[in-house]
Every structure is written in structure tokens, then in C-alpha cells.
XYZ file of C-alpha atoms in Angstrom:
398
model
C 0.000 0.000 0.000
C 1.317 3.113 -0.864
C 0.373 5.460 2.244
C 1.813 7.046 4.799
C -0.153 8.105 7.665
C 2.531 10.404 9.865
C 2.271 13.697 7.927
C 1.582 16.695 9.805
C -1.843 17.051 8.002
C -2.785 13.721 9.620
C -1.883 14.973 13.258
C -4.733 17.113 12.882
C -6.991 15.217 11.028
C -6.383 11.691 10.600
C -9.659 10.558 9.693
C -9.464 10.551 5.628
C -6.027 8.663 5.459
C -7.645 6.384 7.814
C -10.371 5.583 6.250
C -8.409 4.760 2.770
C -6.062 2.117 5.208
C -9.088 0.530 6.095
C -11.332 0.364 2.729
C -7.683 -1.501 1.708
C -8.019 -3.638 4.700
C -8.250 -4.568 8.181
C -4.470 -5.541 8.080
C -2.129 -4.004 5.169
C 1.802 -3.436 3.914
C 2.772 0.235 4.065
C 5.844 0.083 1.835
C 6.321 4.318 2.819
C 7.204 3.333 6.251
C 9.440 0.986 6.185
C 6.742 -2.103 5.953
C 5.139 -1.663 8.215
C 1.781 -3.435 8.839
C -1.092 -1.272 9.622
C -3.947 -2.842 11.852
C -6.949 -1.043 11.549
C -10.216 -3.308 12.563
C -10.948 -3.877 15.962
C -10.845 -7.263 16.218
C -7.298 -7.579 14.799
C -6.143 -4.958 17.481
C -7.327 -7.070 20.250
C -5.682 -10.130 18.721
C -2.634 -8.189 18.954
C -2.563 -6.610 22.210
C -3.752 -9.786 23.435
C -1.074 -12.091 21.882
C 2.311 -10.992 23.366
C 3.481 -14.233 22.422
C 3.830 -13.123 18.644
C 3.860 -9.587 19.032
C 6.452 -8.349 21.135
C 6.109 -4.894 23.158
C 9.670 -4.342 23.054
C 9.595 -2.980 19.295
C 11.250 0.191 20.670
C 14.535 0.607 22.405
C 13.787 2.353 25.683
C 15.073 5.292 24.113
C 12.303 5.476 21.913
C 10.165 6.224 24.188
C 12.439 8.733 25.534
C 16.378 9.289 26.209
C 15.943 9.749 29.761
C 15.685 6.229 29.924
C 19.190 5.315 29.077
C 18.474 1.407 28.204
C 16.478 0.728 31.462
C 14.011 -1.362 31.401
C 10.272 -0.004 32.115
C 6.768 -1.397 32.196
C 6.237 0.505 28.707
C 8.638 -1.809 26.885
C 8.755 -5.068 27.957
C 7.010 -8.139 27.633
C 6.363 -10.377 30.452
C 8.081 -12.175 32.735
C 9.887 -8.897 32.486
C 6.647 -6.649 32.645
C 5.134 -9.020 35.020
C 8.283 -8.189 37.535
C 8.127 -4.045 36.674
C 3.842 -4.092 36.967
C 3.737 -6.227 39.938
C 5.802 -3.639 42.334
C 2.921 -0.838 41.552
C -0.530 -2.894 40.822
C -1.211 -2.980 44.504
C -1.855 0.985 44.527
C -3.650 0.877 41.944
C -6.273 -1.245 42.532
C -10.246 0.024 42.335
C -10.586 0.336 46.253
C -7.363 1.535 46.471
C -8.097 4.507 43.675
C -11.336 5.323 45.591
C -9.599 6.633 48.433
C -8.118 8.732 46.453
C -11.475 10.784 45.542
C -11.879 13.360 48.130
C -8.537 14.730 48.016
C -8.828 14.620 44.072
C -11.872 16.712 44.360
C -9.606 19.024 46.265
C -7.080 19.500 44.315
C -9.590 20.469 41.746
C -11.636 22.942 43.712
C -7.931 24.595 44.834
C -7.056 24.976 40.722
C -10.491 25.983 40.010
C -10.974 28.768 42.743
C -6.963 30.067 42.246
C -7.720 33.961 41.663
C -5.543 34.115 38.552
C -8.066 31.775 37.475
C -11.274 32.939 38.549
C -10.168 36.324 37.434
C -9.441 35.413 34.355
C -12.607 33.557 33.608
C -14.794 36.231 35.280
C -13.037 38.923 32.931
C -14.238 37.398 29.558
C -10.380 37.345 28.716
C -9.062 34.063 27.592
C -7.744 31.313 29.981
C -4.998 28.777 30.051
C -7.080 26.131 31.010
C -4.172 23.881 29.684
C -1.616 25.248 31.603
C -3.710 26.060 34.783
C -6.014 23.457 35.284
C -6.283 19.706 33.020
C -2.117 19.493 33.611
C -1.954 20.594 36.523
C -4.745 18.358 38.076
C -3.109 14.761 36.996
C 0.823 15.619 38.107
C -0.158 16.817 41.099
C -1.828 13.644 42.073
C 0.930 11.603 40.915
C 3.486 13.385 42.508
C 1.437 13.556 46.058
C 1.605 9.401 45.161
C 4.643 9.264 44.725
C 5.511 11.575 47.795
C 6.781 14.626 46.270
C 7.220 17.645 48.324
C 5.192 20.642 47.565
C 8.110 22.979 47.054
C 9.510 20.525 44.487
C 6.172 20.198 42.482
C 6.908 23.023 39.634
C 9.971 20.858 38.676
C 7.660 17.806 38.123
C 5.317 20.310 35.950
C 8.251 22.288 33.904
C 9.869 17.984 33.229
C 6.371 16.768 32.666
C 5.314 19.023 30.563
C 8.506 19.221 28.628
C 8.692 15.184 28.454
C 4.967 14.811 27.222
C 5.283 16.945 24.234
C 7.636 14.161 22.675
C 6.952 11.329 23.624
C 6.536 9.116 20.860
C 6.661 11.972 18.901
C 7.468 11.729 14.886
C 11.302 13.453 15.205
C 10.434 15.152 12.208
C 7.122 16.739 13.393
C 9.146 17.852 16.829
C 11.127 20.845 16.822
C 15.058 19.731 17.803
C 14.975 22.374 21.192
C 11.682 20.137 22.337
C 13.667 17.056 21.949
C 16.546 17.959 23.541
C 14.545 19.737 26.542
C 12.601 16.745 26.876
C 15.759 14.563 27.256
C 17.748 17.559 29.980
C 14.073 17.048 32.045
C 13.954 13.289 31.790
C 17.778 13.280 33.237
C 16.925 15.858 35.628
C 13.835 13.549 37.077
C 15.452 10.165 37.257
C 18.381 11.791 38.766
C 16.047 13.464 41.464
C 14.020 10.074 42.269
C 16.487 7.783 42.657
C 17.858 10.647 45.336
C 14.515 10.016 46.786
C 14.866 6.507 46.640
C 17.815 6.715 48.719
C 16.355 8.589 51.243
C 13.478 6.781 51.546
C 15.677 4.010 52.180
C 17.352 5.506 54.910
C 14.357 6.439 56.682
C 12.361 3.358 56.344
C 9.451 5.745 55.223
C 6.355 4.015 53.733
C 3.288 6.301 53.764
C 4.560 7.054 50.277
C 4.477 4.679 46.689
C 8.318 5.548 46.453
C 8.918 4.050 50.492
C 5.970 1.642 49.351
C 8.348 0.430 46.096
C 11.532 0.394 48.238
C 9.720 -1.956 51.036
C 8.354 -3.720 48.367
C 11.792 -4.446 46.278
C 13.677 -5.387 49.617
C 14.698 -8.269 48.011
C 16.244 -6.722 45.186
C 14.576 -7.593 42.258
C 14.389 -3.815 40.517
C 17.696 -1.843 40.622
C 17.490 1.326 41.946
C 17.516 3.099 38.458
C 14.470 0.175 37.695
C 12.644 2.014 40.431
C 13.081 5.228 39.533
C 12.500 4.604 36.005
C 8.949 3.297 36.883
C 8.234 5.956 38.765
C 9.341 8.402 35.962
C 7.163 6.058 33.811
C 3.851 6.935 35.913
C 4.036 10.367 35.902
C 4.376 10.813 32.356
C 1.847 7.968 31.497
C -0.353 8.970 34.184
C -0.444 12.888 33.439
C -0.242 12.279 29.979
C -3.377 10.606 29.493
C -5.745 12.246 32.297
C -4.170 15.788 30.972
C -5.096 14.822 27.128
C -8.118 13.320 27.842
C -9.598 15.877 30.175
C -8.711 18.673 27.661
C -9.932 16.870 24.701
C -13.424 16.303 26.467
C -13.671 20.003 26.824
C -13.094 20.243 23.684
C -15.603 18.247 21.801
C -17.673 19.190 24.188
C -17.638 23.377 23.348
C -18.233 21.472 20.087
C -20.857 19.457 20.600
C -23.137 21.369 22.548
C -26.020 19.104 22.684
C -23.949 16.745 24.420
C -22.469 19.362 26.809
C -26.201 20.122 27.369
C -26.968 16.818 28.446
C -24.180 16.807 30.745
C -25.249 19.657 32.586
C -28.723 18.428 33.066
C -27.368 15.081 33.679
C -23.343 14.938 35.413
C -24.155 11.192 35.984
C -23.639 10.774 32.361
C -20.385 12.088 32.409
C -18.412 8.797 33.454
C -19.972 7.381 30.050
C -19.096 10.615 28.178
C -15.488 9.780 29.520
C -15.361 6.845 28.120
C -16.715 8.311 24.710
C -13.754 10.791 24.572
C -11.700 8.084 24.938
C -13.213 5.996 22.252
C -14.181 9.042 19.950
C -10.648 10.780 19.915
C -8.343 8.738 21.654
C -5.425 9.991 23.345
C -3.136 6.942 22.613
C -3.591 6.663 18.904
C -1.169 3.532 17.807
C 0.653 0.897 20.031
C 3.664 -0.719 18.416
C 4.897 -4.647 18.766
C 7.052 -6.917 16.917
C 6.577 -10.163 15.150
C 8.258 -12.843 16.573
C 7.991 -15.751 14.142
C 5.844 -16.312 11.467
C 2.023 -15.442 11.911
C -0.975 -14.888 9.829
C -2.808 -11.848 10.908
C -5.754 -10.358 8.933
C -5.541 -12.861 5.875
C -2.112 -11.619 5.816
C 1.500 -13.720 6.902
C 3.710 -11.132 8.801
C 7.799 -12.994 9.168
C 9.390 -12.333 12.305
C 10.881 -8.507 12.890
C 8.424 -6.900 11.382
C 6.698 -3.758 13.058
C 3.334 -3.875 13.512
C 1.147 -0.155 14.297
C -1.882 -1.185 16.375
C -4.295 1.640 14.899
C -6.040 1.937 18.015
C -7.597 5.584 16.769
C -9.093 3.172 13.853
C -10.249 0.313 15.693
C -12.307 2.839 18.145
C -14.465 3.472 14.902
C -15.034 0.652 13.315
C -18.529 0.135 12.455
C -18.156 -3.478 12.613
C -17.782 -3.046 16.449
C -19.689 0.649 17.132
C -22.879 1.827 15.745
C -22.799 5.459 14.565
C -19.314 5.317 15.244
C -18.547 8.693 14.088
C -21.058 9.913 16.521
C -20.156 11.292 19.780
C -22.247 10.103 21.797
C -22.135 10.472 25.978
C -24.538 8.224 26.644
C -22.679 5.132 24.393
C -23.079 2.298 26.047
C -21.387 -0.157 25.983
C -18.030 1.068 25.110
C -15.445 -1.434 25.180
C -12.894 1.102 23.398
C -8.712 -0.040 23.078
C -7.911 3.196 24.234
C -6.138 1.746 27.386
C -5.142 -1.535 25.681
C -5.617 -5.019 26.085
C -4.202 -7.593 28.041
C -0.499 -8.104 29.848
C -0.408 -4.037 28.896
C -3.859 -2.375 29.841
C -3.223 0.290 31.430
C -2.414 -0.014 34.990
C -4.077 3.791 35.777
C -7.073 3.728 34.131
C -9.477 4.053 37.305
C -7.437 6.769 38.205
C -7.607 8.520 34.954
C -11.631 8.211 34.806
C -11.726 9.402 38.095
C -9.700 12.561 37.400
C -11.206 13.379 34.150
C -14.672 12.506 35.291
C -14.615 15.008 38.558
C -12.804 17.962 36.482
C -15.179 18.026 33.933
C -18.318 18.565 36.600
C -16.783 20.677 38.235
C -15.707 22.601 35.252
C -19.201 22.476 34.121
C -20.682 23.210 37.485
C -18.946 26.628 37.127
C -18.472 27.477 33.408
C -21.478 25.926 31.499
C -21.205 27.569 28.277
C -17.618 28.298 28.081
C -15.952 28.752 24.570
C -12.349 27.639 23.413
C -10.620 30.179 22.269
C -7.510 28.667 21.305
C -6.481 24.655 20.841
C -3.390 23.222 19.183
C -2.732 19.386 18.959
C 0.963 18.861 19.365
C 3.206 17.380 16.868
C 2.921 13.433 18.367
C 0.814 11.334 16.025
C 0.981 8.002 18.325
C -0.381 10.320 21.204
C -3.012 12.806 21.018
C -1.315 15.863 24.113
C -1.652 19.781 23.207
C 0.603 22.299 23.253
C -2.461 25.165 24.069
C -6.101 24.891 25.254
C -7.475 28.418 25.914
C -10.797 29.095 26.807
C -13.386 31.805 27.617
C -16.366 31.730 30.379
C -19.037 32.248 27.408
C -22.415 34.023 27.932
């Protein structure tokens, strides 16, 4: 097939060059990148994120994902019993029960960001806002780093490396400017550096009221290196804000859009745990996963040989009308929704309850204030495999 879907065009609107990949096929040869085989119905992205035996997760060199890594092994890139040993240290916190303690002090965080003066002022004013900036990233990395047990005074650091490390991750190099990419890589140094300091002291102390004192108890035997720890920490805050940050802002998005649904979300907020879910499904904010071949395999009606790269279209498979009715709809209400937005299988994401939760709180409260707010200014960044933003600006609307 001769099409390549990572132009900057397609950041912004992938939908045509999506639809040609699958009216070719729910598995086909893209001979403009590299080979690779594109996997666009939903059923054959399940197969795949279900069947780490034949498709590897460890297409990508850690520093792929992201310099900062420096070859160390993370949950993002490995397959089990590798993954198994990285997951298992951190599946305990995040558990359902465990995620609905976190709740109340979620909804605090958000009524603090929400009633800031800056922000209030700003909205009251009729001048635009940096909701981006102010509010959806600030909401997730300040619950992961309270997790994790970062002190207050050291919590603009996690937002400047954050921030800076989200905008390339998995990024397209030639999509990124070069001062992103090396910023992203100076933060990523900066925070492993920083945690495994915390490790240490955590160490010391015997401190456990804490996931990092919680992941040193846990690893007294050894198994994770120190850099292993701090790596996986790393790995959850940019995961973890990543994907509530994205999501959250993308919601508000479509729904300044969609008004009707933003309607029946104000009349309703009960509906907005399923209008989560729709964002997710509708515009996802992890497009494509990437695995390997290991062997031979038939896939699709097609046989992939072993080394070849496989892009899980997850963006596709979310709208395939073989699996979702009206699927270019968005829809708050949809139900059910069993979207690959947070993967399948040995890899599905490990902070999804958490994410829902976040999202699903901001945007009532959001709405409980600011009901017919407008954007004024949204720009996708330059990732394809992830949807993130590099502004979200908003007014309070009449």
C-alpha cells in the first residue's frame, strides 16, 4: 500500500487517510514506512494486544520512548516475565478500592485549581484562559506526585519535566522541533536523577506512607535496581499525566463542540463517566501501540515474518462500524463502550481508574462553574501516536 499516515496534516486530522487504510483492509503493507503493517479493525487490534506471544512490546529501544531512559528497562517496553516483575511492584496501589480513596482529596485539588484567583479572574473577565496550563495538567501531576511523595516545594519541577517530556513522547522526530527534543531529554535526566535521590532517602528512613517508600519496602529483596525504580516511577508520571491531561482537555473540547452533548451533561453529570469513556473511544489519546513479530504469523488474511513492526491503529479500531454503531457519533450516553484506548491484556493500562476518576470530577466541576464556556484557542501537538496539546485556551461564554 502506498500510504503514509505520519504527515503533519494527519496529526490534525487523521480521519481521511484512515479511512483509505481501512477500505484496503483490516491488516495491510505500508511500503512508505518501512513495511510496516497497519492494523486497523478492531478485532485484529485485540488479537494483537492480546497475543504478546507473537507480538512483542519491546519494538522500541527504551530510548524510543524517551532518552531519559538510558536502556532501562520499564513497564512501557517489555514483555512479560519482564513486565510481570516491573507491573507487579505498583498494581497494589492501583487497585479500584485503592483509587477510591483517592477521591476526596482529588476533588480538592480540583476545587484549589479551580478557585486560584488568577483563574477565577481570568474567567470572570471574559479574557481568555490557560485552562491547559492552569487546570487539566496541573490536576493529573499533582496527584501523581502527592503518590509518589513529592514535596510541595519541588512540584513546579515535576510540571516544567512533565510538561517538557509529554510533548515528545513518541513523537514523529520530524514533526518535533530539535529544542523540544533535547529539553525533553535535559528534564527526563533531571527527574530520574532526582528520584532515585529520593529513593535513597526513603531508604534511609524506612518511610512508607509514600508509593516511592511503598516500592523500596516492596523491592527489599532486590529484584528492581534502583535506576528500575526510579524509572517506573518516571514512567507513571508521564503515562499517568499524559493521558488524564489529554483526555480531560480533549473532552472540553468536543464538548464546546458538541453542545447538545455538553447540554446533556449539565442536566445530567451522571452521564459524564460514560461521556469519559466516549472521549476516549471518539478521539483517543493513545492513537497507535507498536509490537514486533516474533515468528511467522498470519494476521488479517495476511503472513507477517518475524521482525516486522506492527502499528496497532487503536484511533481506527475505536471506529469501526463493525464493532460501534454510529461510530462517528459522539455520543455520551454510548453504552457499551469497550474502546482499546487503554489496551488489552499483559499491557492495559495499569491507571485507568485513576484517569476516569480525574477526568470525570474535572469536567463537573468545570461544568458546574463554566457551562457555556468557549475555546478560544487549541493546538494538537506534533505526536501522532499520542493525542497531548501544546495550548487549550478558553473563555467563560455568555
Amino acid at each position: 500500500m502506498d500510504i503514509n499516515i505520519v504527515t503533519p496534516e494527519s496529526v490534525i486530522d487523521p480521519w481521511p487517510l484512515l479511512e483509505e487504510v481501512r477500505a484496503a483492509g483490516p491488516v495491510v503493507r505500508s511500503e512508505p514506512m518501512g513495511g510496516a503493517w497497519l492494523v486497523s479493525s478492531y478485532e485484529h487490534c485485540r488479537e494483537v494486544l492480546m497475543d504478546y506471544k507473537h507480538f512483542s512490546n519491546t519494538v522500541f529501544a527504551s530510548t524510543d520512548f524517551g532518552p531519559w531512559f538510558e536502556g532501562t528497562d520499564t513497564m512501557v517496553h517489555t514483555d512479560p516475565p519482564d513486565h510481570t516483575r516491573l507491573r507487579s511492584m505498583v498494581q497494589k496501589v492501583f487497585t479500584y478500592r485503592s483509587v477510591q480513596r483517592l477521591e476526596p482529596r482529588i476533588h480538592q485539588i480540583i476545587e484549589e485549581l479551580l478557585s486560584a484567583p488568577e483563574f477565577v479572574d481570568g474567567m470572570e473577565s471574559g479574557e481568555p484562559v490557560d485552562v491547559l496550563g492552569q487546570f487539566t495538567s496541573a490536576l493529573p501531576t499533582t496527584v501523581i506526585a502527592e503518590l509518589l511523595g513529592i514535596p510541595s516545594s519541588d512540584r513546579k519541577l515535576f510540571y516544567r519535566w512533565a510538561e517538557s517530556m509529554m510533548r515528545c513522547i513518541l513523537a514523529d522526530p520530524r514533526l518535533v522541533p530539535q529544542e523540544h527534543i533535547d529539553a525533553a531529554v535535559v528534564s527526563g535526566r533531571e527527574m530520574l536523577e532526582y528520584l532515585q535521590a529520593e529513593i535513597a532517602q526513603r531508604r534511609r528512613s524506612g518511610a512508607t506512607e509514600d508509593l516511592i517508600g511503598r516500592l523500596v519496602e516492596e523491592n527489599a529483596g532486590g529484584s528492581l535496581s534502583d535506576k528500575e525504580l526510579a524509572a517506573t516511577c518516571v514512567t507513571l508520571l508521564v503515562a499517568g499525566s499524559d493521558t488524564t491531561t489529554s483526555t480531560t482537555t480533549t473532552m472540553l473540547s468536543h464538548l464546546a463542540r458538541h453542545t447538545d452533548q455538553r447540554d446533556r451533561l449539565i442536566a445530567d453529570p451522571g452521564l459524564t463517566g460514560s461521556g469519559v469513556d466516549e472521549t476516549l473511544r471518539y478521539d483517543p489519546t493513545a492513537r497507535v501501540n507498536f509490537r514486533k513479530v516474533l515468528g511467522e504469523v498470519e494476521l488479517g488474511g495476511q503472513r507477517l515474518s518475524d521482525g516486522d513492526i506492527v502499528w496497532i491503529l487503536v484511533i481506527a479500531a475505536n471506529r469501526d462500524p463493525a464493532r460501534f454503531e454510529r461510530p462517528d457519533q459522539y455520543d455520551v450516553g454510548r453504552s457499551p463502550n469497550q474502546h482499546l484506548t487503554f489496551g488489552q491484556g499483559p499491557h492495559l493500562c495499569l491507571g485507568s481508574q485513576l484517569a476516569r476518576m480525574e477526568v470525570r470530577n474535572a469536567v463537573n466541576a468545570f461544568l458546574a462553574r463554566w457551562p457555556r464556556y468557549e475555546v478560544v484557542d487549541r493546538q494538537p501537538s506534533a505526536a501522532y501516536a499520542a493525542l497531548t496539546w501544546e495550548t487549550f485556551s478558553v473563555a467563560a461564554g455568555k
